[in-house]
Structures are given as structure tokens and as C-alpha cells.
Short mmCIF file of C-alpha atoms and ligand atoms in Angstrom, two decimals:
data_model
loop_
_atom_site.label_atom_id
_atom_site.label_comp_id
_atom_site.label_asym_id
_atom_site.label_seq_id
_atom_site.Cartn_x
_atom_site.Cartn_y
_atom_site.Cartn_z
CA MET A 1 -137.63 90.40 117.16
CA SER A 2 -139.64 88.07 119.46
CA LYS A 3 -140.47 84.65 118.38
CA ILE A 4 -143.32 84.00 115.91
CA ARG A 5 -145.81 81.92 117.62
CA VAL A 6 -149.35 81.05 116.17
CA ARG A 7 -152.20 78.91 117.31
CA PHE A 8 -155.19 77.03 115.77
CA ALA A 9 -157.77 77.03 118.46
CA PRO A 10 -160.73 75.19 117.42
CA SER A 11 -163.55 74.44 119.73
CA PRO A 12 -164.55 70.72 119.49
CA THR A 13 -168.13 71.03 118.69
CA GLY A 14 -168.34 68.67 115.69
CA ALA A 15 -166.61 67.86 112.37
CA LEU A 16 -164.00 70.52 111.46
CA HIS A 17 -165.39 72.94 108.64
CA ILE A 18 -163.26 73.45 105.62
CA GLY A 19 -163.04 77.20 106.80
CA GLY A 20 -161.37 75.81 109.92
CA VAL A 21 -158.94 74.01 107.90
CA ARG A 22 -158.05 77.09 105.92
CA THR A 23 -157.54 79.01 109.30
CA ALA A 24 -155.28 76.31 110.33
CA LEU A 25 -153.46 76.26 106.89
CA TYR A 26 -152.86 80.08 107.09
CA ASN A 27 -151.54 79.79 110.68
CA TYR A 28 -149.37 76.87 109.56
CA LEU A 29 -147.98 78.76 106.30
CA PHE A 30 -147.45 81.96 108.36
CA ALA A 31 -145.31 79.91 110.99
CA LYS A 32 -143.47 78.19 108.46
CA LYS A 33 -142.47 81.32 106.46
CA GLU A 34 -141.27 83.05 109.63
CA GLY A 35 -139.62 80.07 110.94
CA GLY A 36 -142.16 80.23 113.94
CA THR A 37 -144.07 77.63 115.98
CA PHE A 38 -147.60 76.19 114.98
CA ILE A 39 -149.65 75.21 117.96
CA LEU A 40 -153.02 73.50 118.42
CA ARG A 41 -155.21 74.54 121.39
CA ILE A 42 -158.28 72.72 122.02
CA GLU A 43 -160.99 75.31 123.28
CA ASP A 44 -163.11 72.85 125.11
CA THR A 45 -164.46 74.94 128.16
CA ASP A 46 -167.95 74.87 126.97
CA GLN A 47 -169.22 71.60 128.09
CA THR A 48 -172.75 72.00 126.64
CA ARG A 49 -171.28 72.07 123.09
CA TYR A 50 -168.73 69.53 123.53
CA VAL A 51 -168.85 66.61 121.06
CA PRO A 52 -167.05 63.58 121.79
CA GLY A 53 -164.73 62.50 119.07
CA ALA A 54 -164.45 66.16 117.75
CA GLU A 55 -160.96 66.69 118.96
CA LYS A 56 -159.85 63.27 117.46
CA TYR A 57 -161.39 64.51 114.14
CA ILE A 58 -159.30 67.76 114.14
CA MET A 59 -156.21 65.97 114.85
CA GLU A 60 -156.91 63.39 112.07
CA ALA A 61 -157.88 66.24 109.73
CA LEU A 62 -154.61 68.25 110.25
CA GLU A 63 -152.79 65.12 110.00
CA TRP A 64 -154.17 63.94 106.75
CA ALA A 65 -153.87 67.61 105.46
CA GLY A 66 -150.12 67.43 106.33
CA LEU A 67 -150.23 70.44 108.75
CA LYS A 68 -147.80 69.19 111.17
CA LEU A 69 -148.11 70.75 114.70
CA ASP A 70 -145.10 71.83 116.49
CA GLU A 71 -146.90 71.83 120.11
CA GLY A 72 -150.34 70.74 120.92
CA PRO A 73 -152.30 67.98 122.68
CA GLY A 74 -150.51 64.77 122.69
CA ILE A 75 -147.44 66.30 121.03
CA GLY A 76 -146.32 68.29 124.03
CA GLY A 77 -144.40 71.62 124.37
CA GLU A 78 -143.31 73.92 126.92
CA HIS A 79 -146.55 75.83 127.22
CA GLY A 80 -149.00 73.04 127.96
CA PRO A 81 -151.46 71.70 128.68
CA TYR A 82 -152.98 72.49 125.43
CA ARG A 83 -156.56 71.47 126.22
CA GLN A 84 -158.46 74.27 128.05
CA SER A 85 -160.30 71.90 130.13
CA GLU A 86 -157.02 70.91 131.76
CA ARG A 87 -156.22 74.43 132.51
CA LYS A 88 -159.26 75.23 134.39
CA ALA A 89 -157.64 76.38 137.77
CA LEU A 90 -155.61 79.05 135.91
CA TYR A 91 -158.56 80.86 134.50
CA GLY A 92 -160.21 81.24 138.02
CA GLU A 93 -157.20 82.95 139.38
CA TYR A 94 -156.82 85.34 136.34
CA ALA A 95 -160.59 86.33 136.84
CA LYS A 96 -159.86 87.25 140.42
CA LYS A 97 -157.08 89.37 139.40
CA LEU A 98 -159.27 91.15 137.20
CA VAL A 99 -161.64 91.72 140.11
CA ASP A 100 -158.93 92.64 142.30
CA SER A 101 -157.44 95.23 140.23
CA GLY A 102 -160.96 96.77 139.64
CA HIS A 103 -161.37 95.64 136.21
CA ALA A 104 -164.14 93.19 136.76
CA TYR A 105 -166.86 92.37 139.27
CA TYR A 106 -168.96 89.57 140.70
CA ALA A 107 -172.50 89.59 139.58
CA PHE A 108 -175.29 87.77 141.40
CA ASP A 109 -178.23 88.36 139.06
CA THR A 110 -180.53 85.56 138.67
CA PRO A 111 -181.77 84.35 135.33
CA GLU A 112 -185.12 85.77 136.40
CA ASP A 113 -183.42 89.25 137.15
CA LEU A 114 -181.76 89.23 133.66
CA ALA A 115 -185.06 88.23 131.94
CA LYS A 116 -186.84 91.03 133.77
CA ALA A 117 -184.26 93.58 132.63
CA ARG A 118 -184.63 92.70 129.04
CA GLU A 119 -188.43 92.72 129.31
CA GLU A 120 -188.23 96.26 130.52
CA HIS A 121 -185.48 97.48 128.22
CA PRO A 122 -185.87 95.58 124.96
CA ASN A 123 -182.20 96.62 123.99
CA PHE A 124 -181.02 95.98 127.37
CA LYS A 125 -177.12 95.48 127.52
CA TYR A 126 -175.24 94.65 130.86
CA GLY A 127 -172.86 97.30 130.65
CA ILE A 128 -171.72 100.93 131.50
CA MET A 129 -175.39 102.15 131.58
CA THR A 130 -177.01 99.56 133.42
CA ARG A 131 -174.59 97.70 135.79
CA ILE A 132 -175.39 100.26 138.56
CA VAL A 133 -178.91 99.08 138.86
CA MET A 134 -178.06 95.30 138.92
CA LYS A 135 -177.00 92.99 141.54
CA ASN A 136 -173.30 93.06 141.65
CA SER A 137 -170.23 93.86 143.63
CA LEU A 138 -170.48 97.28 142.21
CA THR A 139 -173.80 98.19 143.66
CA MET A 140 -173.29 95.97 147.02
CA SER A 141 -171.36 96.61 150.17
CA ALA A 142 -168.11 94.58 150.42
CA GLU A 143 -169.72 92.66 153.32
CA GLU A 144 -172.63 91.56 151.40
CA VAL A 145 -170.65 90.60 148.33
CA GLN A 146 -168.43 88.43 150.63
CA GLN A 147 -171.40 86.87 152.44
CA LYS A 148 -172.90 85.89 149.15
CA LEU A 149 -169.73 84.37 148.16
CA ASP A 150 -169.25 82.62 151.34
CA ALA A 151 -172.68 81.10 151.10
CA GLY A 152 -171.97 79.98 147.67
CA GLU A 153 -174.63 81.97 145.91
CA PRO A 154 -174.43 81.48 142.12
CA SER A 155 -172.42 84.38 140.72
CA VAL A 156 -170.38 85.22 137.65
CA ILE A 157 -167.47 87.51 136.99
CA ARG A 158 -168.03 90.18 134.33
CA LEU A 159 -165.69 92.49 132.72
CA LYS A 160 -165.98 96.14 133.68
CA VAL A 161 -165.75 97.87 130.40
CA PRO A 162 -164.34 101.38 130.72
CA ALA A 163 -166.43 104.26 129.55
CA ASP A 164 -165.42 106.40 126.62
CA GLU A 165 -162.46 104.59 125.39
CA ALA A 166 -161.77 104.16 121.69
CA ILE A 167 -160.34 100.83 120.74
CA LEU A 168 -158.29 100.56 117.85
CA ILE A 169 -157.29 97.45 116.20
CA ASN A 170 -154.80 97.32 113.55
CA ASP A 171 -155.81 94.24 111.66
CA ILE A 172 -153.13 92.94 109.21
CA VAL A 173 -155.95 91.88 106.89
CA ARG A 174 -158.59 94.57 107.63
CA GLY A 175 -156.44 97.48 108.30
CA GLU A 176 -157.70 99.91 111.09
CA VAL A 177 -160.89 98.88 112.81
CA THR A 178 -162.18 101.22 115.60
CA PHE A 179 -164.70 100.14 118.36
CA GLN A 180 -166.08 102.38 121.11
CA SER A 181 -166.07 101.05 124.52
CA ASN A 182 -169.60 102.60 125.25
CA GLU A 183 -171.04 100.21 122.75
CA LEU A 184 -169.63 96.94 124.44
CA ASP A 185 -171.43 94.99 126.91
CA ASP A 186 -169.74 93.85 130.26
CA LYS A 187 -168.97 90.33 128.99
CA VAL A 188 -169.01 87.23 131.64
CA MET A 189 -165.58 86.17 131.96
CA LEU A 190 -166.07 83.26 134.44
CA LYS A 191 -169.46 81.30 134.59
CA GLY A 192 -171.18 80.15 137.63
CA ASP A 193 -169.70 76.62 137.28
CA GLY A 194 -166.29 78.28 137.59
CA MET A 195 -165.58 77.53 133.80
CA PRO A 196 -164.21 80.71 131.77
CA THR A 197 -165.87 81.89 128.94
CA TYR A 198 -164.12 81.80 125.45
CA HIS A 199 -163.02 85.36 125.99
CA LEU A 200 -161.24 85.00 129.01
CA ALA A 201 -159.56 81.59 128.35
CA ASN A 202 -158.59 82.74 124.83
CA ILE A 203 -156.66 85.92 126.14
CA VAL A 204 -155.05 84.14 129.14
CA ASP A 205 -153.82 81.33 126.93
CA ASP A 206 -152.73 83.42 124.02
CA HIS A 207 -150.81 85.46 126.49
CA LEU A 208 -149.23 82.44 128.45
CA MET A 209 -148.51 80.53 125.39
CA GLU A 210 -146.77 83.71 124.05
CA ILE A 211 -148.72 83.79 120.87
CA SER A 212 -147.38 86.48 118.57
CA HIS A 213 -150.15 86.60 115.92
CA VAL A 214 -153.94 85.61 116.07
CA ILE A 215 -154.97 84.58 112.61
CA ARG A 216 -158.68 83.54 112.73
CA GLY A 217 -162.03 83.89 111.11
CA GLU A 218 -163.82 87.09 110.51
CA GLU A 219 -166.65 86.26 112.82
CA TRP A 220 -164.23 86.89 115.78
CA LEU A 221 -163.47 90.43 114.74
CA THR A 222 -166.23 91.91 117.04
CA SER A 223 -164.92 89.93 119.93
CA THR A 224 -161.32 91.61 119.55
CA ALA A 225 -162.58 94.85 121.06
CA HIS A 226 -163.04 92.95 124.51
CA HIS A 227 -159.92 91.12 123.93
CA VAL A 228 -158.01 94.36 123.71
CA LEU A 229 -159.84 95.57 126.83
CA LEU A 230 -158.75 92.34 128.47
CA TYR A 231 -155.13 92.94 127.36
CA ARG A 232 -155.23 96.30 128.88
CA ALA A 233 -156.76 95.22 131.96
CA PHE A 234 -154.13 92.47 132.67
CA GLY A 235 -151.42 94.92 131.76
CA TRP A 236 -150.22 92.77 128.84
CA GLU A 237 -150.89 95.27 125.99
CA ASP A 238 -147.17 95.31 125.09
CA THR A 239 -147.06 91.73 124.25
CA MET A 240 -150.56 91.65 122.53
CA PRO A 241 -150.67 89.57 119.49
CA LYS A 242 -151.20 90.98 116.15
CA PHE A 243 -154.55 90.20 114.84
CA SER A 244 -155.44 88.90 111.26
CA HIS A 245 -159.20 88.32 110.46
CA LEU A 246 -159.60 85.97 107.42
CA PRO A 247 -162.52 86.59 105.14
CA LEU A 248 -165.51 84.21 105.05
CA ILE A 249 -165.67 81.18 102.58
CA LEU A 250 -168.92 81.76 100.57
CA LYS A 251 -171.29 79.37 98.81
CA PRO A 252 -170.30 78.71 95.20
CA THR A 253 -172.94 81.39 94.13
CA GLY A 254 -171.21 83.78 96.36
CA LYS A 255 -174.49 84.55 98.18
CA GLY A 256 -173.88 83.79 102.06
CA LYS A 257 -171.55 81.67 103.91
CA LEU A 258 -170.78 78.23 103.01
CA SER A 259 -172.66 75.90 105.34
CA LYS A 260 -172.95 72.25 106.16
CA ARG A 261 -176.15 72.16 104.30
CA ASP A 262 -174.49 73.35 100.99
CA GLY A 263 -172.62 70.22 101.13
CA ALA A 264 -175.47 67.89 101.01
CA LYS A 265 -177.52 70.04 98.87
CA LEU A 266 -174.96 70.52 96.11
CA GLY A 267 -173.20 67.13 96.65
CA ILE A 268 -169.76 68.66 97.53
CA PRO A 269 -167.42 68.19 100.43
CA VAL A 270 -167.21 71.03 102.81
CA PHE A 271 -165.43 68.87 105.46
CA PRO A 272 -161.92 67.60 105.13
CA LEU A 273 -163.01 64.11 106.27
CA SER A 274 -166.03 62.07 106.74
CA TRP A 275 -168.05 62.38 109.77
CA ASP A 276 -170.63 60.01 111.40
CA GLY A 277 -172.94 62.27 113.62
CA GLY A 278 -175.58 59.71 114.31
CA THR A 279 -178.29 61.13 112.07
CA PRO A 280 -178.33 61.25 108.24
CA GLU A 281 -178.00 65.01 108.16
CA ASN A 282 -175.22 64.98 110.24
CA THR A 283 -173.47 62.26 108.50
CA PHE A 284 -171.22 63.07 105.42
CA ASP A 285 -168.07 62.44 103.46
CA GLY A 286 -165.09 64.70 103.25
CA PHE A 287 -162.56 65.84 100.64
CA ARG A 288 -160.61 62.53 101.41
CA GLU A 289 -163.70 60.40 100.66
CA PHE A 290 -164.50 62.25 97.60
CA GLY A 291 -161.13 61.35 96.32
CA PHE A 292 -159.07 64.41 96.74
CA LEU A 293 -155.43 64.40 97.37
CA PRO A 294 -154.61 66.37 100.69
CA GLU A 295 -152.20 68.62 98.68
CA ALA A 296 -154.61 69.49 96.25
CA MET A 297 -157.22 70.49 98.79
CA LEU A 298 -154.58 72.71 100.52
CA ASN A 299 -153.58 74.45 97.38
CA PHE A 300 -157.31 74.89 96.65
CA LEU A 301 -157.95 76.40 100.17
CA ALA A 302 -154.78 78.60 100.08
CA PHE A 303 -156.29 80.35 97.20
CA LEU A 304 -159.63 81.14 98.96
CA GLY A 305 -158.96 84.32 100.20
CA TRP A 306 -155.28 84.74 99.33
CA ASN A 307 -153.21 84.75 96.00
CA PRO A 308 -149.54 85.24 95.30
CA GLY A 309 -150.19 88.27 92.94
CA THR A 310 -148.74 86.03 89.95
CA GLU A 311 -150.02 83.71 87.43
CA GLN A 312 -148.69 80.60 89.13
CA GLU A 313 -151.51 78.50 90.70
CA ILE A 314 -149.77 75.09 91.62
CA PHE A 315 -147.86 75.22 94.85
CA THR A 316 -146.34 72.70 96.94
CA LYS A 317 -146.86 73.27 100.76
CA GLU A 318 -143.35 74.57 100.89
CA GLU A 319 -143.63 76.69 98.03
CA LEU A 320 -146.80 78.19 99.55
CA ALA A 321 -144.87 79.00 102.86
CA ALA A 322 -142.27 80.74 100.89
CA VAL A 323 -144.62 83.26 99.43
CA PHE A 324 -147.53 83.30 101.86
CA ASP A 325 -148.15 86.80 103.07
CA LEU A 326 -150.93 87.88 105.56
CA GLU A 327 -150.82 91.35 103.87
CA LYS A 328 -152.05 89.69 100.65
CA VAL A 329 -155.10 88.18 102.25
CA GLY A 330 -158.28 89.76 100.95
CA LYS A 331 -160.99 91.50 102.92
CA SER A 332 -164.01 90.28 100.91
CA GLY A 333 -165.41 86.81 100.96
CA ALA A 334 -164.08 83.98 98.99
CA LYS A 335 -166.35 81.85 96.69
CA PHE A 336 -166.02 78.07 97.16
CA ASP A 337 -165.65 77.22 93.52
CA TYR A 338 -165.91 73.36 93.38
CA ASP A 339 -164.74 73.07 89.76
CA LYS A 340 -161.58 74.85 90.77
CA ALA A 341 -161.15 72.15 93.40
CA LYS A 342 -161.51 69.56 91.14
CA TRP A 343 -159.20 71.20 88.59
CA PHE A 344 -156.39 71.37 91.36
CA ASN A 345 -156.89 67.73 92.22
CA GLN A 346 -156.63 66.94 88.48
CA GLN A 347 -153.33 68.57 88.33
CA TYR A 348 -152.02 66.80 91.25
CA ILE A 349 -153.02 63.51 90.15
CA MET A 350 -151.48 64.06 86.95
CA GLU A 351 -148.19 64.95 88.53
CA LYS A 352 -148.30 62.13 91.25
CA ASP A 353 -145.77 59.34 90.79
CA ASP A 354 -147.23 56.09 89.97
CA ASP A 355 -146.23 54.15 93.00
CA ALA A 356 -147.99 56.82 95.16
CA LEU A 357 -151.09 56.53 93.18
CA VAL A 358 -151.13 52.88 93.26
CA GLU A 359 -151.17 53.21 96.93
CA MET A 360 -154.02 55.41 96.74
CA VAL A 361 -156.15 53.82 94.16
CA THR A 362 -155.53 50.28 95.42
CA PRO A 363 -158.34 50.46 97.98
CA ILE A 364 -160.62 51.68 95.39
CA ILE A 365 -160.05 49.01 93.01
CA LYS A 366 -160.15 46.46 95.76
CA GLU A 367 -163.61 47.61 96.96
CA HIS A 368 -164.99 47.33 93.42
CA HIS A 369 -163.03 44.31 92.10
CA GLY A 370 -160.83 42.65 94.57
CA GLU A 371 -157.12 41.83 94.60
CA VAL A 372 -155.09 43.02 91.54
CA ASP A 373 -151.40 42.61 90.73
CA ALA A 374 -149.46 45.51 91.90
CA ASP A 375 -147.34 45.58 88.47
CA PHE A 376 -150.82 45.76 86.65
CA LEU A 377 -152.03 48.63 88.89
CA LYS A 378 -148.92 50.56 88.29
CA GLY A 379 -149.49 50.31 84.58
CA PHE A 380 -152.93 51.20 84.96
CA VAL A 381 -152.47 54.26 86.97
CA GLY A 382 -149.76 55.27 84.49
CA LEU A 383 -152.37 55.31 81.74
CA MET A 384 -155.18 56.68 83.43
CA LYS A 385 -153.82 59.52 85.58
CA GLU A 386 -154.46 61.98 83.03
CA ARG A 387 -158.10 60.95 82.78
CA ALA A 388 -159.06 61.20 86.61
CA THR A 389 -160.42 64.21 88.37
CA LEU A 390 -160.81 62.38 91.58
CA LEU A 391 -159.51 59.32 92.77
CA PRO A 392 -162.89 57.22 92.31
CA ASP A 393 -162.59 58.12 88.62
CA PHE A 394 -159.96 55.54 88.24
CA TRP A 395 -162.55 53.05 88.66
CA THR A 396 -165.64 54.58 86.97
CA ALA A 397 -163.48 55.44 83.97
CA GLY A 398 -161.18 52.54 83.85
CA SER A 399 -163.24 49.56 85.18
CA TYR A 400 -162.61 47.83 81.76
CA PHE A 401 -159.12 47.14 82.71
CA PHE A 402 -160.24 44.72 85.34
CA LYS A 403 -163.55 43.18 84.12
CA ASP A 404 -165.01 42.33 80.73
CA VAL A 405 -166.95 45.01 78.86
CA GLU A 406 -170.52 44.87 79.78
CA GLU A 407 -171.93 47.78 77.99
CA PHE A 408 -170.92 49.19 74.57
CA ASP A 409 -171.50 52.72 73.26
CA LEU A 410 -174.14 51.79 70.85
CA LYS A 411 -174.12 55.22 69.10
CA SER A 412 -170.31 54.91 68.40
CA ILE A 413 -170.93 51.34 67.06
CA ARG A 414 -173.56 52.64 64.64
CA LYS A 415 -171.36 55.12 63.36
CA ARG A 416 -167.94 53.51 63.42
CA TRP A 417 -168.47 49.82 62.57
CA LYS A 418 -168.66 48.91 58.93
CA PRO A 419 -169.81 45.10 58.46
CA GLU A 420 -168.11 45.17 55.00
CA ASN A 421 -164.77 45.50 56.84
CA SER A 422 -165.64 42.77 59.54
CA PRO A 423 -163.85 39.88 57.75
CA LYS A 424 -160.57 41.72 57.62
CA MET A 425 -160.98 42.86 61.16
CA LYS A 426 -161.62 39.41 62.47
CA ALA A 427 -158.75 38.00 60.35
CA PHE A 428 -156.43 40.63 62.11
CA ILE A 429 -157.13 39.07 65.55
CA GLY A 430 -155.21 36.16 64.38
CA ALA A 431 -152.23 38.44 63.55
CA ILE A 432 -152.38 39.78 66.99
CA ASN A 433 -152.48 36.49 68.54
CA GLY A 434 -149.40 35.60 66.63
CA LEU A 435 -147.35 38.56 67.90
CA GLU A 436 -144.31 37.67 70.00
CA ASN A 437 -143.74 40.69 71.76
CA PHE A 438 -146.77 42.45 73.22
CA ASP A 439 -145.41 45.78 74.09
CA ALA A 440 -147.03 48.77 72.95
CA ALA A 441 -144.57 49.51 70.11
CA SER A 442 -144.83 46.16 68.47
CA ILE A 443 -148.63 46.40 68.76
CA GLU A 444 -148.55 49.54 66.90
CA THR A 445 -146.25 48.36 64.21
CA ALA A 446 -148.55 45.45 63.58
CA ILE A 447 -151.65 47.53 63.34
CA HIS A 448 -150.02 50.06 61.02
CA ALA A 449 -148.80 47.08 58.85
CA PHE A 450 -152.39 45.75 58.94
CA MET A 451 -153.93 48.90 57.80
CA GLU A 452 -151.54 49.40 55.00
CA LYS A 453 -152.08 45.93 53.70
CA GLU A 454 -155.79 46.08 53.88
CA GLU A 455 -155.94 49.53 52.88
CA LEU A 456 -158.16 50.58 55.99
CA GLY A 457 -157.82 54.01 57.47
CA MET A 458 -157.09 54.91 61.13
CA GLY A 459 -160.74 56.11 61.49
CA VAL A 460 -161.96 52.47 60.76
CA VAL A 461 -159.37 50.61 62.54
CA MET A 462 -158.78 52.30 65.77
CA PRO A 463 -162.34 53.15 66.95
CA ALA A 464 -163.17 49.61 66.22
CA LEU A 465 -160.37 48.24 68.51
CA ARG A 466 -161.07 50.72 71.28
CA LEU A 467 -164.91 50.13 71.28
CA ALA A 468 -164.19 46.25 71.44
CA LEU A 469 -161.57 46.69 74.14
CA THR A 470 -163.41 49.16 76.20
CA GLY A 471 -166.93 49.83 75.25
CA THR A 472 -166.43 53.43 74.81
CA MET A 473 -164.70 55.97 72.70
CA LYS A 474 -162.44 57.47 75.64
CA GLY A 475 -159.43 56.22 77.04
CA PRO A 476 -155.83 56.09 76.89
CA SER A 477 -153.75 55.09 73.91
CA VAL A 478 -154.93 51.95 72.46
CA PHE A 479 -151.42 50.50 72.01
CA ASP A 480 -150.53 51.09 75.59
CA MET A 481 -153.89 49.54 76.68
CA MET A 482 -153.64 46.45 74.68
CA SER A 483 -150.17 45.94 76.06
CA LEU A 484 -151.25 46.17 79.56
CA LEU A 485 -154.34 44.19 79.08
CA GLY A 486 -152.41 41.46 77.72
CA LYS A 487 -152.52 39.18 74.41
CA GLN A 488 -155.06 36.83 75.88
CA ARG A 489 -157.76 39.24 77.12
CA VAL A 490 -157.22 41.47 73.98
CA VAL A 491 -157.88 38.74 71.73
CA GLU A 492 -160.95 37.52 73.73
CA ARG A 493 -162.40 41.01 73.89
CA LEU A 494 -161.82 41.67 70.10
CA GLU A 495 -163.49 38.49 69.19
CA LYS A 496 -166.44 39.08 71.48
CA GLY A 497 -166.67 42.70 70.54
CA PHE A 498 -166.48 42.33 66.58
CA GLN A 499 -168.96 39.56 66.84
CA TYR A 500 -171.21 41.74 68.91
CA PHE A 501 -170.88 44.77 66.48
CA ASP A 502 -171.95 42.51 63.54
CA ASP A 503 -174.84 41.20 65.38
CA TYR A 504 -176.01 44.60 66.50
CA LYS A 505 -175.70 46.04 63.08
CA ALA A 506 -177.68 43.17 61.58
CA SER A 507 -180.37 43.59 64.16
CA LEU A 508 -180.86 47.23 63.16
CA ASP A 509 -181.08 46.29 59.59
CA GLN A 510 -183.88 43.98 60.52
CA ALA A 511 -185.83 46.26 62.41
N1 LIG B 1 -162.42 78.60 119.80
C1 LIG B 1 -162.55 79.54 118.71
C2 LIG B 1 -163.06 78.93 117.43
O1 LIG B 1 -163.60 77.95 117.79
C3 LIG B 1 -161.17 80.23 118.61
C4 LIG B 1 -161.25 81.56 117.96
C5 LIG B 1 -159.88 82.08 117.89
O2 LIG B 1 -159.16 81.65 117.17
O3 LIG B 1 -159.65 82.91 118.80
O4 LIG B 1 -162.86 79.37 116.23
#
């Protein structure tokens, strides 16, 4: 069997949409599964749509996601260059080959000619039925054509779509898809400026780069008919890649394609990384900035259009590669379920080892609070990792580990604090202060002894401690928390908290 070689071939026209990351992922997984090669090709021949910074964004996004390239710009490989703008000369040659073999022709129609044709025939299509009345090398004498070319008159090269051919595509995802050549137009292959169109460059490169499988978004399915014709015209049909067209990623409602605007409207990420497009509408945060782990994003994306057919949902990249199967990719659009994305992230945070989490959480804590001791942070992430869905939650749900409680959950104080127990609770602070060992187990023993001696129940003591220490009723184990906070801070907070509870209750009685 010939070698498996796949390419991800984005156009650098802006930030890479999450759908593009999924395409890259499926290419990557397929390559890894088959022991093949994963290639990045930058399709930058359309200068009018070129956006500076977009290529860099694509590279960074792939790197962050952990989709390691085997060949590509800046990486190298035997089939380079991998940027189409650097392969420009090639495409002209191949376009001429098509003309010479009678599969393409020069067309000299001016924009006005084309506008006129469209005006006269609202459904005008440059092709089988109309090419004979247009200005091209099929309707002109060879001398006339040569004269125009020599004179440098503007011209394009168009594919001469053959009449009455059925084009059958055996798509791995979609099954058999048939097109009739009579319905296709004579697409431009080489533009007036000598640049190829997407179609020509894409096919020439897939051939020269020995691509075995084309895995791309569904929006390219209709172009595939032209692509097959090109393979036939070049005589490359035998080595034509196999096609897989991936289903659309739909809005969370399931109605329509997920768009950039959905991101802003729903406050969800639809790009992998942040992008500064110069205007507020074109500037946004990505999965990374929302606080996703790249592995969680990949696991989520893998399931947008594919599933292993088992109950298992959590897969490492390697596990995904082992079970991934293009045949199991669905035909219908996949709903972008943001809650599911968050669920994946939560699972990954929970499973992450503490040192790795410290690294990820440190910048967030620094931003809100400043420098923190690394050992303290390690203890902190260990206690909080089961309570964070997105990385910023470590701060929003755990800021009390770093600064004094500024706000108390008053409703819980009303319900839980009994002023008649206050003297005992306050006296207990002294016992805590006297503890020699401040590890969670010693603290727990002391608290149990206190409850027994004073005949106070769990439901009285624990909430009071928790509220005084954190301000809320939520959070990790009180004993663990106390141990991490350290005796001094615990004592201070309990003193301050219990007094606050007394005062607050008294103020209620007066009102
Ligand atoms: N340049 C196309 C894109 O931006 C590539 C489509 C393909 O993979 O053939 O998606």
C-alpha cells in the first residue's frame, strides 16, 4: 500500500475557526492511526483575502492544540515549499499543460463582456453551452490568440469541462456522490495576474505532495467534481486522493452553521486562541483564554462529528488516534454543545497533576493577586481542582485562599449562626491556636474533640468555620483548607468572622 499522507490546507484569511481545528485534528488522527504523515500547506494564493498574522495564528493554534506537524512551512520536508505563494511558477506551467492537452483554454473576455452575458442570461454560466459565443481560444484562430497573448492582453485560463460525463465521488464519509459535468462551469484555473485559483493550486499540490487522503469541510464537496475532472485532465486519476467531507459544526441550537458572531452573542469561544483584528467585532478570546486545556478542547472537538461507538468519552490524543475511524464520521451536522465542552474541561482539570496545574494557574493568580509561594499554590490547586470547570474558576471560586474574605454569604449566616453558641465557638479559637501540628488530621481531631466536649453538632460547627474562613458555604474540606491557610490566618479569620456574625445577627434583631 502506498503511504498515507494528509494535509491541512487553510487559507490565511483571519483567525482559524474551531471547525478548522477539527479538520486539522481529524487529519492528524487519521495520519497517526495509519502511521502516515501530517502536513500543513498554506493556501495563500488569493492576495485579496490575505491577512497578515493569520499564518502565525494557524501555527500557534496547532502547536497549542498539540497537533504536531510532520511537514510544513518552517518545518521542512521533501515536498516543499509548503506555502503556495512560494510555488507560484509551478501553477502556470501546469495550467499551460492543460491548454496544450486541450483540457483548458485561454479566455479574453473583459469584465464588461461577462457582465453583459450575465445581463442577457440571468443564469449565465461560462461553460459547455456558452463558451462557443465568448472570446476565447476555442472561438478564435490560433494566430489571433497568439497575437493577444504576445500583446499581453488580459487573459485567464479556464478548464474545459467535458460534456456528458458523470463524475462519481466515493466519499468515505458521504458515500457515493454523483455530479453531471453538464452542470459544471468552466472554472478559472489561472487568473489574469498569473496566480492560480484555489482549484488548480490545490490539485497540483495534492498531486505533487503525494497526498493520499483529502479530509476537509463539507463546504468543499461541490468543488470536488471539478477536482476530479482536473485529475482526469492531468492523467493523475490513478493516484487521486480519497475524499472525506466532514459535517458542519452547527450553532448550539442546531440551527445553522456556527459562526464568529455566535461567539460574541453567546459569550462562548469559537476560535482556539485570541485574535486582535483591529476592531471590537473582530477581536475575541479563544478556548485558551477562556481557560480550556488543549487536551479537553481536542477531546471535545473529536466528538463533533465522530464517536467511537462505545460509552467511553475521555480519550487522550494517542487513544483517539488508536480508535479514530473516518468511516465512523457522521454525515449530519454536529451541534456545538458548549456545556459539553466545559464538562470535558472539568474532567481534564480534575485528572491533571498538581505541578502541571500550578503552571497553568500561576499566571491567573498573579494577575489578580501577585506573587504566591509555589508550595502554597500546589496545595491550593490540589484542593480546588475538583471545583474548577475553566482555569479562571481557580481564582473566582478560590480567591479567599489569597485574600481576606470581603463578603459573607449573609443568608447562610442568618440560617447557621446561633449567637448562643458564640462564646463556645470563640473559645475554641484559642484551642486551635494552641495546636502544635497544623496538618488536616490534627485539626480534624481537635474539632471533633471540641464538638464532643461542648455538645455541638457538625451542622453547627462546620458551617460556622467554613463561613468565617471563606465567606461561602462552598469549597473544599474545611480541615484541608485550614491546614493550607495556616494557623495564623485561620485564627485571624475566625476571630474576625465570628465577631462579624454576632454583630450582623444583633443588627437584625434591632431592625
Ligand atoms: N484552502 C482551503 C480552505 O481554506 C482548503 C480546502 C481543502 O482542504 O481542499 O479550507
